[in-house]
């Protein structure tokens, strides 16, 4: 072990940046704290404009060779990265649980296998990426996807490695080089990913990892003139700052932002299913951008729905996310916990009623909360809390349900519970959302478009949409019979 290596639950993690195929330390560090118990994990290299410039320069230098690498070879290396992830699922799982507090059992069974799948999916999609040639007055049109160049990927803390690789995998598959800036509250698995990628044979400079604060290193990355694409997942205020930073260079952006998604429960719905869907919104301590945090329930079944919800929620176990029986872990940081509680206390002061919860459990955990008697124009209904806090309102008609569902500035997702197929078709057609789930939740396929409407984002990624973003899409038109015969 060296001064730049942490041991996290028995796993060695390098605390330095990964730039141009080597580890680079910064003069300053920032403190990484575990949300499980508030203990200090260690000191992490704190990037500045200096490290940002070095990372972009490394990505720029590596770009021509990586862009010229055949699709088959790029795909082979991405599959090798997936192999490396699968060999280290246990290590990645325990490090990420320590770092961001999400359930260890979820990391082992779902999240880390999905990380490997991200690489495999985009490697395979690359090999079949094509558009059928078409004719225009005898001329042949041929569509191709040209790598765009160095890409800056800025990722959140709620699902650090999965959401990072959701961006890294298609960017690399497209032939771009990458500078990854993980969230400062959960940087550790990004460092491990750099090791895995290097071991898989990814050339130096193709993937770079720079840690630190957005105001110190993020701005330097997003304003850099050599950056050709920026993809960001996070909050609306940060997205505005990134957009302003990128505007000077007209750098294309993909933004997946906040949500205030509704769960619409109609009287004809299977109430047991609806309650299961509702309780699922406490997943990851409510720190899920897609969560349906606003319950809209038809008046005639609202009382029964609420009774069953309270009973079901009472069976959840909140505590140490490393324990197999835990259902809800801690919130990421004391600052986030304070923000969550401030939202709830302001709502209670304004007349809301806490059916369950409504308070902190301690300095790391917030009690699962359901608030009723909330006005549509209230802060708690309109603004993203990003914690285990849900609201319940009622409606009497389908038209009212749609109106309430659409009456926020967001449009990331929506969930609908009904037994009427025609109603489902009518309602989903009117909902403003990038994803709508009918009688299910969180069913995600990488070939589907993903993104938000309104303040929930700009653009779509997934399948071919990812390559459309990370590439310069070119159309080549060739005249008929224009070739000389060189015999």
XYZ file of C-alpha atoms in Angstrom:
487
model
C 0.000 0.000 0.000
C 1.086 3.579 -0.638
C 0.104 6.948 0.758
C -2.337 7.275 -2.144
C -4.124 3.962 -1.503
C -7.138 3.410 0.719
C -8.278 0.056 2.000
C -12.080 0.028 1.875
C -13.597 -3.117 3.373
C -10.434 -4.946 2.374
C -10.333 -3.496 -1.162
C -7.438 -1.314 -2.289
C -8.574 1.913 -3.961
C -6.202 4.484 -5.445
C -7.173 8.024 -4.441
C -5.408 9.766 -7.339
C -6.761 10.803 -10.716
C -6.252 8.594 -13.779
C -4.900 10.729 -16.627
C -3.205 9.536 -19.796
C -2.773 6.009 -18.488
C -1.112 6.895 -15.194
C -1.988 7.991 -11.692
C -1.712 11.715 -10.974
C -1.950 13.274 -7.508
C -3.186 16.789 -6.751
C -1.666 19.203 -4.286
C -4.955 19.349 -2.357
C -7.442 16.683 -1.277
C -11.069 16.460 -0.211
C -12.528 14.181 2.457
C -14.708 11.224 1.465
C -17.172 10.204 4.179
C -19.300 7.063 4.415
C -23.037 7.771 4.767
C -23.488 4.544 6.717
C -22.042 5.946 9.940
C -20.413 9.260 9.050
C -16.910 7.806 9.312
C -14.092 9.213 7.192
C -13.105 6.855 4.381
C -10.085 8.880 3.321
C -8.625 11.824 1.472
C -9.145 12.003 -2.325
C -7.097 13.985 -4.846
C -8.894 17.269 -5.478
C -8.712 18.263 -9.120
C -8.279 21.787 -10.422
C -8.149 23.423 -13.832
C -4.624 22.004 -14.130
C -5.797 18.387 -13.928
C -8.789 19.181 -16.143
C -6.509 20.531 -18.870
C -4.190 17.537 -18.579
C -7.083 15.086 -18.857
C -8.572 16.794 -21.914
C -5.123 16.935 -23.514
C -4.679 13.205 -22.905
C -8.107 12.478 -24.365
C -7.373 14.664 -27.390
C -4.036 12.959 -28.026
C -5.575 9.481 -27.767
C -8.604 10.286 -29.904
C -7.248 9.802 -33.480
C -5.993 6.272 -32.843
C -9.073 5.206 -30.867
C -11.431 6.690 -33.471
C -9.552 4.767 -36.179
C -9.743 1.504 -34.225
C -12.092 -0.945 -35.920
C -15.551 -1.494 -34.530
C -14.684 -5.125 -33.850
C -11.619 -4.224 -31.804
C -13.447 -1.549 -29.836
C -16.191 -4.046 -29.072
C -13.647 -6.676 -28.016
C -12.046 -4.295 -25.508
C -15.426 -3.254 -24.100
C -16.303 -6.912 -23.568
C -12.958 -7.310 -21.801
C -13.904 -4.414 -19.517
C -17.207 -6.193 -18.779
C -15.252 -9.353 -17.953
C -13.157 -7.338 -15.507
C -16.249 -5.882 -13.857
C -17.775 -9.339 -13.445
C -14.597 -10.655 -11.812
C -14.745 -7.828 -9.273
C -18.481 -7.585 -8.563
C -18.026 -8.301 -4.860
C -15.255 -5.705 -4.486
C -17.140 -3.064 -6.476
C -20.298 -3.750 -4.468
C -18.782 -3.358 -1.017
C -16.790 -0.271 -2.001
C -19.827 1.452 -3.503
C -22.060 0.567 -0.551
C -19.442 2.014 1.796
C -19.131 5.113 -0.355
C -22.770 5.953 -1.136
C -24.880 3.894 1.282
C -26.998 1.973 -1.232
C -27.964 -1.602 -0.382
C -25.154 -4.134 -0.678
C -27.568 -6.852 -1.784
C -28.802 -4.610 -4.624
C -25.245 -3.912 -5.749
C -24.395 -7.600 -5.767
C -27.505 -8.857 -7.515
C -28.502 -6.040 -9.815
C -26.398 -2.911 -10.030
C -22.916 -4.294 -10.676
C -24.122 -6.968 -13.118
C -25.870 -4.091 -14.906
C -22.528 -2.242 -15.058
C -21.035 -5.162 -16.976
C -24.149 -5.327 -19.156
C -23.763 -1.650 -20.065
C -20.419 -2.418 -21.687
C -21.614 -5.595 -23.390
C -24.783 -4.002 -24.741
C -23.089 -1.026 -26.390
C -20.254 -3.199 -27.700
C -22.804 -5.434 -29.409
C -24.981 -2.524 -30.558
C -21.944 -0.944 -32.193
C -21.438 -4.010 -34.366
C -24.989 -3.845 -35.740
C -25.284 -0.061 -35.938
C -26.375 0.814 -39.442
C -28.953 2.661 -41.508
C -30.209 1.152 -44.721
C -29.000 3.028 -47.805
C -31.735 4.843 -49.710
C -32.118 6.407 -53.137
C -32.817 9.994 -54.161
C -33.368 10.433 -57.904
C -30.906 7.656 -58.566
C -28.352 8.915 -56.044
C -27.361 6.702 -53.091
C -27.589 8.061 -49.538
C -25.341 6.373 -46.965
C -25.620 7.249 -43.245
C -22.588 6.809 -40.998
C -21.644 7.624 -37.402
C -18.280 9.393 -37.051
C -16.675 9.672 -33.583
C -17.097 13.233 -32.308
C -14.032 13.601 -30.098
C -13.153 14.007 -26.404
C -16.252 13.730 -24.221
C -16.753 14.992 -20.672
C -19.077 12.825 -18.590
C -20.267 14.161 -15.226
C -22.108 11.656 -13.084
C -24.182 11.689 -9.860
C -23.751 10.059 -6.473
C -26.956 8.030 -6.204
C -25.852 5.170 -8.512
C -22.246 6.122 -9.211
C -20.794 3.310 -11.291
C -23.958 2.200 -13.066
C -24.799 5.714 -14.236
C -21.173 6.434 -15.119
C -20.920 3.360 -17.337
C -24.290 4.148 -18.896
C -22.372 7.092 -20.410
C -18.812 5.725 -20.625
C -19.755 2.566 -22.528
C -21.543 4.214 -25.489
C -19.020 7.059 -25.658
C -16.137 4.597 -25.946
C -18.073 2.348 -28.316
C -18.697 5.364 -30.548
C -14.939 5.912 -30.823
C -14.777 8.912 -28.492
C -12.265 9.386 -25.719
C -13.569 10.216 -22.266
C -12.912 12.378 -19.229
C -15.108 11.087 -16.401
C -15.811 13.399 -13.437
C -17.549 11.412 -10.671
C -19.540 13.076 -7.905
C -17.353 14.138 -4.994
C -19.641 12.360 -2.509
C -19.040 8.947 -4.156
C -15.802 8.865 -6.194
C -14.302 5.487 -5.343
C -15.710 3.047 -7.903
C -14.757 5.389 -10.753
C -11.149 4.911 -9.651
C -11.610 1.139 -9.686
C -13.140 1.376 -13.158
C -9.939 3.045 -14.407
C -7.940 0.066 -13.139
C -10.327 -2.421 -14.739
C -10.274 -0.612 -18.087
C -6.481 -0.482 -18.135
C -6.253 -4.191 -17.333
C -8.707 -4.881 -20.180
C -6.344 -3.229 -22.658
C -8.027 0.141 -23.144
C -5.257 2.382 -24.536
C -3.808 5.143 -22.386
C -5.750 8.402 -22.585
C -8.950 6.843 -23.913
C -10.523 6.883 -20.438
C -9.460 9.510 -17.900
C -10.901 10.022 -14.412
C -10.659 13.384 -12.654
C -12.045 13.825 -9.140
C -13.046 16.978 -7.349
C -15.650 19.705 -7.006
C -17.719 20.978 -9.880
C -16.770 24.600 -9.244
C -13.062 23.771 -9.341
C -12.639 21.058 -11.960
C -16.079 20.664 -13.525
C -16.219 24.201 -14.909
C -12.744 23.829 -16.391
C -13.828 20.639 -18.155
C -17.137 21.876 -19.528
C -15.692 25.130 -20.838
C -12.682 23.534 -22.531
C -12.583 24.256 -26.290
C -11.287 20.771 -27.160
C -14.289 19.006 -25.631
C -16.773 17.819 -28.255
C -19.551 16.333 -26.119
C -20.800 16.807 -22.549
C -23.191 14.411 -20.827
C -24.460 15.240 -17.348
C -26.827 13.640 -14.863
C -27.789 15.725 -11.848
C -29.679 18.788 -10.719
C -31.294 21.556 -12.749
C -29.177 24.371 -11.206
C -25.945 22.530 -12.044
C -27.217 21.826 -15.559
C -27.808 25.542 -16.102
C -24.245 26.241 -15.036
C -22.879 23.558 -17.377
C -24.969 24.861 -20.270
C -23.616 28.371 -19.718
C -20.077 27.011 -19.530
C -20.479 25.003 -22.749
C -22.250 27.751 -24.682
C -19.085 29.590 -25.653
C -17.865 26.573 -27.617
C -21.335 25.416 -28.759
C -20.518 22.029 -27.226
C -23.485 19.638 -27.614
C -25.087 18.604 -24.322
C -27.079 15.646 -23.069
C -28.755 16.455 -19.747
C -30.687 14.017 -17.549
C -32.015 16.085 -14.675
C -34.480 16.034 -11.831
C -37.940 14.605 -11.604
C -41.176 14.986 -9.697
C -42.897 12.035 -11.258
C -46.486 10.976 -10.561
C -47.989 7.595 -9.728
C -51.589 7.616 -10.956
C -53.822 5.052 -9.251
C -57.284 4.606 -10.726
C -60.164 2.964 -8.898
C -60.109 -0.028 -11.240
C -56.454 -0.781 -10.492
C -55.222 -3.859 -8.670
C -54.672 -2.116 -5.333
C -52.153 -4.662 -4.092
C -50.078 -4.024 -7.212
C -50.523 -0.261 -6.846
C -49.359 -0.375 -3.223
C -46.340 -2.489 -4.169
C -45.433 0.072 -6.824
C -45.915 2.883 -4.310
C -43.728 1.368 -1.597
C -41.028 0.703 -4.207
C -40.553 4.475 -4.440
C -38.570 4.318 -1.188
C -35.841 2.427 -3.043
C -32.315 3.782 -2.414
C -33.711 5.937 0.405
C -35.726 7.877 -2.174
C -32.589 8.956 -4.011
C -33.814 7.929 -7.468
C -34.450 10.542 -10.148
C -37.197 8.402 -11.706
C -39.097 7.871 -8.453
C -42.833 8.479 -8.549
C -42.887 10.746 -5.524
C -46.385 12.173 -6.114
C -49.230 9.714 -5.553
C -52.406 10.727 -7.383
C -55.173 8.391 -6.226
C -58.816 8.281 -7.296
C -60.975 9.503 -4.417
C -63.093 6.370 -4.107
C -60.093 4.173 -3.294
C -57.796 6.704 -1.607
C -58.628 5.645 1.951
C -58.120 1.948 1.231
C -54.949 2.619 -0.773
C -53.522 4.670 2.099
C -54.360 2.005 4.684
C -52.649 -0.717 2.663
C -49.678 1.519 1.909
C -49.106 2.267 5.594
C -49.279 -1.451 6.408
C -46.813 -2.332 3.643
C -44.406 0.478 4.480
C -44.348 -0.664 8.115
C -42.747 -3.943 7.010
C -39.666 -2.165 5.597
C -36.437 -2.375 7.565
C -34.245 0.710 7.658
C -30.652 0.477 8.755
C -27.150 -0.615 7.780
C -27.161 -1.213 4.005
C -24.583 -3.980 4.377
C -27.139 -6.203 6.123
C -29.085 -8.598 3.930
C -32.424 -7.782 5.593
C -32.178 -3.999 5.168
C -34.651 -2.392 2.749
C -33.774 1.297 3.163
C -30.298 2.625 3.860
C -28.979 6.061 4.775
C -29.120 9.258 2.798
C -25.868 10.194 1.115
C -24.666 13.106 3.264
C -25.695 15.145 6.342
C -26.185 18.125 4.028
C -28.692 16.145 1.967
C -30.460 14.991 5.127
C -30.789 18.598 6.263
C -32.228 19.536 2.877
C -34.780 16.714 3.041
C -35.876 17.622 6.551
C -36.183 21.297 5.673
C -38.575 20.414 2.838
C -40.698 18.290 5.177
C -40.777 20.782 8.052
C -41.797 23.614 5.719
C -44.571 21.409 4.329
C -45.812 20.510 7.813
C -45.764 24.146 8.833
C -47.858 24.951 5.753
C -50.557 22.450 6.788
C -49.421 19.091 5.414
C -50.055 15.977 7.520
C -47.489 13.197 7.966
C -49.289 9.865 7.630
C -45.982 8.172 8.378
C -42.527 9.595 9.108
C -41.936 13.310 8.838
C -38.718 13.352 10.838
C -35.073 12.320 10.944
C -34.166 9.066 12.619
C -30.606 10.246 13.327
C -27.800 12.086 11.554
C -27.668 9.639 8.617
C -31.186 8.253 8.172
C -34.524 9.863 7.369
C -37.756 8.107 8.258
C -39.838 7.002 5.234
C -42.467 9.722 4.937
C -45.884 10.133 3.321
C -47.517 13.569 3.406
C -51.167 14.343 2.669
C -53.209 17.551 2.717
C -50.769 19.190 0.313
C -51.711 21.859 -2.207
C -50.831 21.418 -5.868
C -48.857 24.663 -5.926
C -46.963 23.885 -2.708
C -43.189 23.483 -2.651
C -43.379 19.856 -1.513
C -45.450 18.958 -4.589
C -43.534 21.065 -7.087
C -39.862 20.623 -6.105
C -37.631 17.547 -6.105
C -36.741 16.452 -2.560
C -34.509 13.462 -3.439
C -35.167 11.561 -0.257
C -37.737 9.091 1.156
C -40.541 11.659 1.053
C -43.779 11.047 -0.871
C -47.010 13.020 -1.175
C -50.587 11.864 -1.734
C -53.349 13.797 -3.494
C -56.711 12.645 -4.793
C -58.607 13.162 -8.046
C -62.155 12.514 -9.152
C -61.888 12.365 -12.952
C -59.411 11.147 -15.544
C -59.012 14.693 -16.816
C -58.135 15.945 -13.344
C -55.589 13.133 -12.913
C -53.811 14.101 -16.127
C -53.874 17.786 -15.233
C -52.340 17.189 -11.802
C -49.767 14.767 -13.215
C -48.541 17.306 -15.767
C -48.686 20.325 -13.468
C -44.992 20.626 -12.546
C -41.961 21.928 -14.436
C -40.588 18.394 -14.687
C -41.282 15.541 -17.085
C -38.920 12.651 -16.459
C -41.249 9.712 -15.848
C -44.746 8.660 -14.865
C -46.293 5.457 -13.527
C -49.890 4.400 -14.093
C -51.973 1.732 -12.311
C -55.218 0.753 -14.036
C -57.026 -2.355 -15.268
C -58.483 -0.523 -18.280
C -56.287 -0.834 -21.369
C -58.143 1.911 -23.216
C -57.749 4.303 -20.290
C -54.053 3.474 -20.109
C -53.680 4.349 -23.785
C -55.617 7.608 -23.407
C -53.762 8.755 -20.302
C -50.243 7.821 -21.372
C -50.756 9.714 -24.618
C -51.357 12.877 -22.589
C -48.648 12.538 -19.951
C -45.541 14.711 -20.312
C -42.742 12.267 -19.535
C -39.718 10.638 -21.129
C -40.730 7.221 -19.759
C -44.182 5.948 -18.758
C -44.693 2.661 -16.913
C -48.122 0.999 -16.935
C -48.748 -1.424 -14.046
C -44.982 -1.758 -13.508
C -41.995 0.339 -12.482
C -38.305 0.662 -13.353
C -38.330 -1.777 -16.239
C -35.402 -0.449 -18.278
C -33.995 -1.673 -21.591
C -30.808 -0.121 -22.939
C -32.141 -0.071 -26.481
C -34.989 2.245 -25.440
C -34.663 6.049 -25.510
C -34.074 7.577 -22.097
C -34.302 11.196 -21.046
C -36.666 13.835 -19.763
C -38.982 16.557 -20.967
C -39.217 20.143 -19.743
C -36.769 20.746 -16.865
C -36.062 17.030 -16.597
C -33.525 17.123 -19.370
C -32.345 17.692 -22.894
C -31.897 14.894 -25.429
C -32.204 11.123 -25.326
C -29.644 8.360 -24.825
C -29.919 4.589 -25.168
C -29.465 2.289 -28.164
C -28.946 4.212 -31.379
C -29.891 7.466 -29.622
C -26.626 7.234 -27.667
C -24.600 6.917 -30.854
C -26.544 9.787 -32.396
C -25.367 11.952 -29.503
C -21.775 10.790 -29.166
C -21.145 10.855 -32.921
C -21.308 13.273 -35.799
C -23.957 11.607 -37.938
C -22.994 11.921 -41.585
C -24.958 11.393 -44.791
C -22.912 10.685 -47.929
C -24.707 11.117 -51.275
C -23.168 9.431 -54.304
C -24.146 10.127 -57.919
C -24.866 7.161 -60.208
C -22.391 6.120 -62.893
C -19.831 8.705 -61.818
C -16.822 6.414 -61.786
C -14.064 6.262 -64.337
C -13.154 2.823 -65.550
C -9.465 2.331 -64.803
C -9.569 -1.162 -66.271
